[in-house]
């Protein structure tokens, strides 16, 4: 029993978290009560954070937990608790755009399949790539920060401009006059 | 003791011993010999100190100076009837208190209570040292709010729901300045490992509270707000909301909420001690003449643990002092303080720290 756990522990944990992520993601779009949908989304976030941790992407996992688990979901729940839950329950919320959703879903699956198939067979993934810099092990946070602010500086700044635009848009939409 | 450990190493093999057994023993010691007794006696200390501040005696009937009062309290809470309100959402009602307690306990696994092992095979006074410890503390410190929201929503009571709503808004508002305040020490230390941050303070020769006093102030205020303590205890404001999010809770479930609040106080205090007050370091760590303060006659780095505990107690006393001193904020005042003062203050501090870090 202990032999089994120590040898296949990683695989067992991976499938457990992956199952939790998939089941709760289905719950997000299929449950009727918005409170339950939001909590399913929270479980999805937590499971994905655990998957990141298992791939030695500690920084990403913790940021996922902090930003999505700690910030965004609290906001969601706050808004859901403010609106009238009983009236919301009678409205069909997200099921009105089935054709578009189907097309996008098929495209997404195709993209994932293409990436998956183009990987070399039985590639375990280089687990040191995320923690080292020029061959020196410095830890995940430092390695990611270094790559982010040198190699990918421009995409990073473009993304932050997008976020700024979205924020200004939200402020404009929220104005009463 | 070491013979016993050697026998266990023999029996389990090195992998299980170092990665499962030793951490489990450490977790058990931290929880059952450290945090839980501390929480029990913190409650008594709070009642005693508040009594002193209000010219009362405080609990003094159970045992000498009321020293057995915590045990009597726990017994009482355990044997009380467990009431679940009709039409409550039962799973949310049950899960809420647990979600408040669990993340706080997990955070203690990365707090360095004392120095790492000086020699190979010595005792390190922490459960684990990970390279994203600071982010993990931040991330887990936000999770208890789900317990409060779930409990408040699941109770099917207006007061509880309002308490949960207030808690959510408060958490979002004060998480931001708290995060920014922690970036200051992080920039100075250049690492997110809590052990590394304390060692950086030793190398710098001073506690980070000296260069980062603004960040310390912001962190302290945000920490009080995040642990729902006076003067920011609006989620349970008894003058307006009866008892806020735990209005409907009784017995052991109420005790868990109570436990969570005090555990979060200790978490915030421990993080503040580690980041700003030099963790296990003595005062003025660079002054040679004071090296007798290292308490190096104590075995295995225990002197560091003594210093950590002393600083921790000062913080916990300050918490109680706040409660005895400040009146509660109004809700709009709380929000204005968070967004209009704390966040700009933390941002300016971050900017200045960055400038100093680049040019000095």
XYZ file of C-alpha atoms in Angstrom:
537
model
C 0.000 0.000 0.000
C 2.740 2.462 1.033
C 4.842 1.271 -1.903
C 1.962 2.065 -4.244
C 1.486 5.535 -2.764
C 5.148 6.510 -2.932
C 5.573 5.204 -6.471
C 2.387 6.511 -8.053
C 1.593 9.308 -5.625
C 2.087 12.009 -8.211
C -0.140 10.329 -10.789
C -2.865 9.671 -8.212
C -2.825 13.306 -7.086
C -2.821 14.542 -10.689
C -5.889 12.516 -11.644
C -7.671 13.505 -8.426
C -7.139 17.228 -8.997
C -7.836 16.955 -12.729
C -11.111 15.164 -12.017
C -12.058 17.810 -9.470
C -11.267 20.575 -11.958
C -13.312 19.016 -14.770
C -16.316 18.074 -12.618
C -16.515 21.495 -10.999
C -16.044 23.234 -14.355
C -19.058 21.327 -15.680
C -20.881 22.389 -12.525
C -20.183 26.062 -13.253
C -22.213 25.965 -16.454
C -24.868 23.427 -15.505
C -25.998 24.345 -11.983
C -29.044 26.621 -11.711
C -28.337 28.516 -8.489
C -25.742 31.261 -9.192
C -24.241 30.811 -5.718
C -23.476 27.165 -6.489
C -22.046 28.136 -9.900
C -19.671 30.595 -8.259
C -18.561 28.046 -5.668
C -17.954 25.476 -8.430
C -15.790 28.028 -10.176
C -13.854 28.477 -6.929
C -13.244 24.725 -6.722
C -12.046 24.781 -10.354
C -9.563 27.545 -9.555
C -8.251 25.711 -6.500
C -7.830 22.441 -8.410
C -5.998 24.179 -11.257
C -3.716 25.901 -8.725
C -2.912 22.476 -7.299
C -2.093 21.203 -10.811
C 0.283 24.141 -11.325
C 1.991 23.326 -8.032
C 2.447 19.718 -9.113
C 4.258 20.886 -12.271
C 6.691 22.958 -10.148
C 5.104 26.221 -11.284
C 4.868 27.440 -7.694
C 4.602 31.115 -8.572
C 1.774 30.539 -11.029
C -0.042 28.284 -8.577
C 0.127 30.787 -5.745
C -0.822 33.716 -7.985
C -3.784 31.681 -9.224
C -4.810 31.077 -5.613
C -4.245 34.701 -4.611
C -5.735 36.568 -7.585
C -8.532 34.244 -8.734
C -9.228 32.395 -5.496
C -8.746 35.322 -3.135
C -9.744 38.395 -5.125
C -11.948 37.743 -8.107
C -14.141 35.043 -6.590
C -14.820 37.144 -3.488
C -16.009 39.921 -5.820
C -18.236 37.455 -7.718
C -19.796 36.191 -4.509
C -20.251 39.753 -3.287
C -22.182 40.694 -6.420
C -24.228 37.483 -6.410
C -25.237 38.042 -2.799
C -26.291 41.612 -3.614
C -28.622 40.768 -6.499
C -31.974 39.155 -5.989
C -31.249 35.444 -6.121
C -34.845 34.307 -6.449
C -35.476 36.379 -9.555
C -32.223 35.290 -11.140
C -33.128 31.650 -10.767
C -35.946 31.897 -13.278
C -33.825 33.359 -16.068
C -31.942 31.208 -18.523
C -28.493 32.561 -17.850
C -25.870 31.300 -20.232
C -27.555 28.830 -22.585
C -28.594 31.251 -25.334
C -25.527 31.147 -27.551
C -25.238 27.439 -28.215
C -24.081 27.603 -31.903
C -21.243 30.057 -31.230
C -20.252 28.185 -28.121
C -20.158 24.903 -30.055
C -17.931 26.337 -32.795
C -15.547 27.917 -30.282
C -15.461 24.743 -28.204
C -14.600 22.555 -31.204
C -11.888 25.003 -32.241
C -10.433 24.980 -28.732
C -10.388 21.192 -28.582
C -8.734 21.129 -32.022
C -6.067 23.553 -30.819
C -5.357 21.483 -27.712
C -5.247 18.301 -29.785
C -2.841 19.856 -32.278
C -0.472 21.015 -29.509
C -0.745 17.631 -27.810
C -0.032 15.674 -31.000
C 2.866 17.887 -32.042
C 4.677 17.184 -28.768
C 7.332 14.476 -29.060
C 6.026 11.133 -27.859
C 6.314 10.468 -24.124
C 7.748 13.924 -23.444
C 7.776 14.241 -19.656
C 8.264 18.020 -19.812
C 11.420 19.666 -18.555
C 10.635 20.339 -14.919
C 13.851 22.329 -14.407
C 13.007 24.835 -17.155
C 10.737 26.764 -14.827
C 13.161 27.040 -11.925
C 16.543 27.719 -13.517
C 18.269 30.626 -15.236
C 21.215 29.903 -17.538
C 21.483 26.476 -15.956
C 21.581 27.854 -12.398
C 18.716 26.888 -10.101
C 17.215 30.092 -8.685
C 13.655 29.145 -7.846
C 10.453 29.484 -9.801
C 9.613 33.080 -8.838
C 12.948 34.512 -9.931
C 13.088 32.483 -13.143
C 9.585 33.504 -14.226
C 10.184 37.155 -13.318
C 13.414 37.233 -15.297
C 11.859 35.811 -18.444
C 8.772 38.001 -18.061
C 10.706 41.262 -17.805
C 13.329 40.573 -20.475
C 12.117 38.251 -23.202
C 8.384 38.916 -22.947
C 8.416 42.548 -21.816
C 6.419 43.889 -24.760
C 3.536 41.348 -24.589
C 3.477 41.872 -20.830
C 3.103 45.643 -21.192
C 0.474 45.241 -23.916
C -1.522 42.994 -21.607
C -1.358 45.576 -18.826
C -2.530 48.323 -21.227
C -5.493 46.094 -22.130
C -6.329 45.701 -18.471
C -6.097 49.462 -17.975
C -8.470 50.006 -20.900
C -10.908 47.494 -19.431
C -10.741 49.243 -16.072
C -11.406 52.680 -17.585
C -14.278 51.141 -19.531
C -15.775 49.762 -16.335
C -15.501 53.161 -14.650
C -17.189 54.868 -17.629
C -19.988 52.279 -17.733
C -20.491 52.565 -13.980
C -21.021 56.320 -14.002
C -24.600 57.269 -13.230
C -24.948 60.481 -15.313
C 15.303 11.474 21.683
C 17.840 11.178 18.867
C 17.941 7.413 19.409
C 14.187 7.273 18.930
C 14.424 9.304 15.700
C 17.205 7.047 14.423
C 15.051 3.989 15.113
C 12.164 5.582 13.190
C 14.472 6.397 10.273
C 15.552 2.752 10.288
C 11.962 1.531 10.263
C 10.535 3.787 7.525
C 13.379 4.427 5.117
C 14.768 7.883 4.274
C 12.079 9.096 1.837
C 9.117 8.516 4.116
C 11.085 9.702 7.142
C 12.239 13.056 5.740
C 9.208 13.942 3.627
C 6.330 12.513 5.646
C 7.181 11.571 9.201
C 9.326 14.538 10.286
C 6.943 17.165 8.826
C 3.987 15.376 10.450
C 5.699 15.441 13.855
C 6.557 19.107 13.396
C 2.990 19.974 12.368
C 1.639 18.149 15.413
C 4.034 20.030 17.706
C 3.232 23.427 16.148
C -0.518 22.862 16.358
C -1.018 21.026 19.627
C 1.881 22.385 21.684
C 2.047 25.833 20.105
C -0.962 27.363 18.425
C -3.927 25.751 20.192
C -2.744 26.385 23.801
C -1.713 29.889 22.723
C -5.222 30.553 21.394
C -6.830 29.227 24.587
C -4.735 31.440 26.809
C -4.948 34.385 24.417
C -8.691 34.421 25.082
C -8.044 34.471 28.817
C -5.331 37.130 28.418
C -7.729 39.256 26.382
C -10.396 39.096 29.071
C -7.851 39.819 31.807
C -6.239 42.764 29.983
C -9.598 44.229 28.971
C -10.693 43.849 32.580
C -7.611 45.749 33.729
C -8.222 48.501 31.151
C -11.834 48.870 32.268
C -10.967 48.756 36.004
C -12.505 45.298 36.462
C -10.974 42.079 37.726
C -11.666 39.763 34.787
C -12.197 36.008 35.177
C -10.754 34.867 38.510
C -12.996 32.020 39.761
C -11.805 28.915 37.903
C -8.366 27.974 39.186
C -5.693 30.315 40.475
C -6.133 33.792 38.798
C -8.670 32.152 36.491
C -5.956 30.047 34.845
C -8.310 27.121 34.267
C -10.970 29.354 32.680
C -10.040 28.399 29.049
C -10.533 24.708 29.842
C -13.918 25.428 31.405
C -14.869 27.508 28.336
C -13.919 24.732 25.929
C -15.844 22.155 27.958
C -18.905 24.390 27.930
C -18.749 24.972 24.169
C -18.306 21.242 23.511
C -21.361 20.154 25.441
C -23.725 22.890 24.177
C -26.580 21.916 21.892
C -25.726 22.166 18.196
C -28.534 24.133 16.514
C -28.923 24.317 12.744
C -31.643 26.832 11.795
C -34.624 25.622 9.784
C -34.231 26.294 6.027
C -30.512 26.915 6.434
C -28.290 25.583 3.644
C -26.897 22.793 5.731
C -23.644 22.018 3.909
C -22.692 25.706 3.749
C -23.599 26.117 7.403
C -21.369 23.192 8.357
C -18.513 24.011 6.001
C -18.261 27.722 6.881
C -16.533 27.454 10.289
C -14.086 24.818 9.027
C -13.059 27.033 6.097
C -12.216 29.833 8.527
C -9.913 27.701 10.662
C -8.102 25.503 8.128
C -6.214 28.120 6.018
C -4.937 29.866 9.148
C -3.462 26.611 10.404
C -1.855 25.866 7.026
C -0.028 29.199 7.094
C 1.842 28.165 10.244
C 3.692 25.578 8.144
C 5.863 28.274 6.521
C 6.383 30.589 9.508
C 9.964 30.328 10.817
C 9.641 30.338 14.618
C 13.401 30.042 15.008
C 16.637 29.695 13.034
C 17.323 26.866 10.569
C 19.548 24.005 11.686
C 23.097 25.187 12.361
C 24.557 21.752 11.654
C 23.583 18.852 9.432
C 20.797 16.894 11.102
C 20.071 19.632 13.656
C 16.662 21.090 14.439
C 15.134 23.673 12.093
C 12.422 25.655 13.838
C 9.941 25.616 10.965
C 7.905 22.969 9.205
C 9.069 23.891 5.701
C 10.817 26.644 3.792
C 9.457 27.221 0.265
C 10.490 29.820 -2.274
C 7.015 31.348 -2.669
C 6.196 31.384 1.056
C 5.197 35.055 1.118
C 2.730 34.609 -1.756
C 1.369 31.508 -0.076
C 0.739 33.468 3.125
C -1.055 36.182 1.150
C -3.109 33.677 -0.822
C -4.169 31.593 2.168
C -4.878 34.639 4.324
C -7.692 35.568 1.930
C -9.405 32.182 2.036
C -11.080 32.440 5.490
C -13.468 35.008 4.038
C -15.162 32.172 2.114
C -15.975 30.536 5.409
C -17.552 33.753 6.644
C -19.471 34.270 3.379
C -20.691 30.660 3.304
C -21.682 30.710 6.960
C -23.402 34.076 6.608
C -25.250 33.072 3.459
C -26.071 29.544 4.589
C -27.576 30.649 7.920
C -30.681 31.979 6.143
C -30.718 35.071 8.349
C -30.596 38.752 7.405
C -28.002 39.625 10.043
C -25.709 36.796 8.997
C -26.014 37.692 5.312
C -25.179 41.333 5.995
C -22.196 40.262 8.103
C -20.943 38.050 5.271
C -21.396 40.842 2.709
C -19.479 43.292 4.859
C -16.721 40.760 5.330
C -16.374 40.240 1.564
C -16.173 43.984 0.862
C -13.718 44.518 3.708
C -11.509 41.671 2.575
C -11.261 42.946 -1.012
C -10.512 46.476 0.162
C -7.743 45.593 2.585
C -6.145 42.756 0.641
C -4.759 45.263 -1.869
C -2.840 47.541 0.542
C -1.690 44.495 2.493
C -0.212 42.966 -0.653
C 1.501 46.225 -1.613
C 2.874 46.633 1.918
C 4.482 43.199 1.751
C 6.267 44.046 -1.502
C 8.497 46.560 0.348
C 10.333 43.986 2.513
C 10.256 41.615 -0.455
C 12.166 44.152 -2.596
C 14.739 44.711 0.151
C 15.259 40.994 0.769
C 15.137 39.843 -2.857
C 13.449 36.568 -1.925
C 9.970 35.332 -1.057
C 11.152 32.657 1.359
C 10.345 33.771 4.905
C 13.577 32.250 6.229
C 15.445 34.151 3.503
C 13.734 37.413 4.490
C 14.819 37.059 8.126
C 18.354 36.220 7.017
C 18.352 39.312 4.780
C 17.522 41.403 7.849
C 20.453 39.827 9.690
C 22.770 40.630 6.752
C 21.460 44.191 6.495
C 22.081 44.639 10.215
C 18.644 46.017 11.038
C 15.027 44.965 11.160
C 12.964 45.933 8.116
C 10.704 48.053 10.316
C 13.394 50.771 10.174
C 13.495 51.317 6.396
C 9.915 50.076 5.881
C 7.994 51.730 8.726
C 5.273 52.948 6.314
C 4.763 49.428 4.984
C 4.708 48.144 8.556
C 1.971 50.607 9.493
C -0.125 49.728 6.441
C 0.342 46.006 7.046
C -0.662 46.342 10.690
C -3.866 48.247 9.879
C -4.766 45.894 7.011
C -3.976 42.896 9.187
C -6.352 44.076 11.905
C -9.009 44.573 9.230
C -8.422 41.137 7.679
C -8.735 39.350 10.996
C -12.008 41.197 11.713
C -10.793 42.731 14.951
C -11.598 46.058 16.574
C -11.810 48.749 15.325
C -12.642 46.966 12.039
C -14.961 44.247 13.366
C -17.930 45.369 11.285
C -18.843 41.866 10.063
C -19.856 41.043 13.642
C -20.852 44.500 14.883
C -23.156 43.586 17.762
C -24.757 47.041 17.992
C -26.204 46.687 14.462
C -26.054 43.031 13.375
C -26.637 41.103 16.650
C -23.504 39.002 16.091
C -22.997 39.376 12.334
C -22.067 36.274 10.368
C -22.134 33.957 13.402
C -25.526 35.042 14.740
C -27.067 31.593 14.170
C -24.116 29.525 15.345
C -23.947 27.686 18.641
C -21.665 25.344 20.513
C -18.705 23.829 18.761
C -19.427 25.470 15.382
C -19.366 28.903 16.999
C -16.173 27.870 18.783
C -14.573 27.158 15.385
C -15.356 30.697 14.170
C -13.913 31.992 17.433
C -10.832 29.800 17.021
C -10.399 31.030 13.447
C -10.450 34.671 14.497
C -7.758 34.141 17.119
C -5.695 31.909 14.823
C -5.797 34.668 12.219
C -4.615 37.180 14.826
C -1.634 34.963 15.545
C -0.971 34.489 11.814
C -0.950 38.229 11.123
C 1.268 38.836 14.156
C 3.694 36.073 13.148
C 3.977 37.394 9.596
C 4.551 40.937 10.886
C 7.242 39.692 13.285
C 8.946 37.729 10.510
C 8.859 40.457 7.876
C 9.350 43.620 9.888
C 10.692 42.745 13.347
C 13.469 40.368 12.393
C 11.800 37.061 13.216
C 14.081 35.104 15.494
C 16.825 37.818 15.511
C 17.696 39.747 18.656
C 17.332 43.563 18.727
C 20.165 45.405 16.915
C 21.477 42.226 15.216
C 24.588 44.032 13.931
C 25.846 45.396 17.285
C 28.548 43.048 18.574
C 28.368 44.336 22.165
C 24.815 43.013 22.458
C 25.616 39.473 21.339
C 24.856 38.144 24.829
C 21.219 38.797 23.856
C 21.468 35.883 21.401
C 20.832 33.596 24.405
C 23.310 31.175 22.855
C 23.567 29.233 26.137
C 20.166 27.732 25.220
C 20.485 24.560 23.105
C 19.619 24.159 19.411
C 18.752 27.762 18.569
C 16.082 27.972 21.262
C 17.158 31.552 21.962
C 15.718 32.560 18.589
C 12.399 30.970 19.489
C 12.370 32.975 22.727
C 12.844 36.232 20.807
C 10.176 35.300 18.266
C 7.711 34.520 21.042
C 8.454 37.778 22.885
C 7.777 39.841 19.738
C 4.659 37.798 19.012
C 3.301 38.501 22.507
C 3.890 42.243 22.043
C 1.789 42.121 18.867
C -1.000 40.139 20.473
C -1.048 42.630 23.342
C -1.350 45.480 20.823
C -4.387 43.721 19.304
C -6.063 43.575 22.717
C -4.992 47.150 23.419
C -6.707 48.269 20.183
C -9.886 46.560 21.280
C -9.794 48.307 24.633
C -9.079 51.697 23.080
C -10.673 52.391 19.694
C -14.366 52.707 18.897
C -15.652 50.823 15.851
C -15.449 52.497 12.422
C -18.564 53.239 10.394
C -18.712 51.165 7.197
C -18.157 54.046 4.748
C -15.287 55.295 6.904
C -13.741 51.837 6.735
C -13.969 51.796 2.932
C -12.663 55.364 2.602
C -9.713 54.578 4.855
C -8.835 51.496 2.833
C -9.145 52.914 -0.673
C -8.266 56.584 -0.210
C -5.486 56.357 2.362
C -4.005 52.887 2.713
C -3.626 52.024 -0.984
C -2.020 55.367 -2.025
C 0.247 55.233 1.030
C 1.382 51.706 0.198
C 1.914 52.627 -3.470
C 4.067 55.672 -2.605
C 6.104 53.511 -0.237
C 6.537 50.885 -2.938
C 7.657 53.519 -5.462
C 10.218 55.033 -3.073
C 11.544 51.601 -2.098
C 11.965 50.757 -5.773
C 13.887 53.993 -6.397
C 16.171 53.342 -3.424
C 16.700 49.755 -4.524
C 17.681 50.843 -8.054
C 19.981 53.734 -7.169
C 21.599 52.787 -3.884
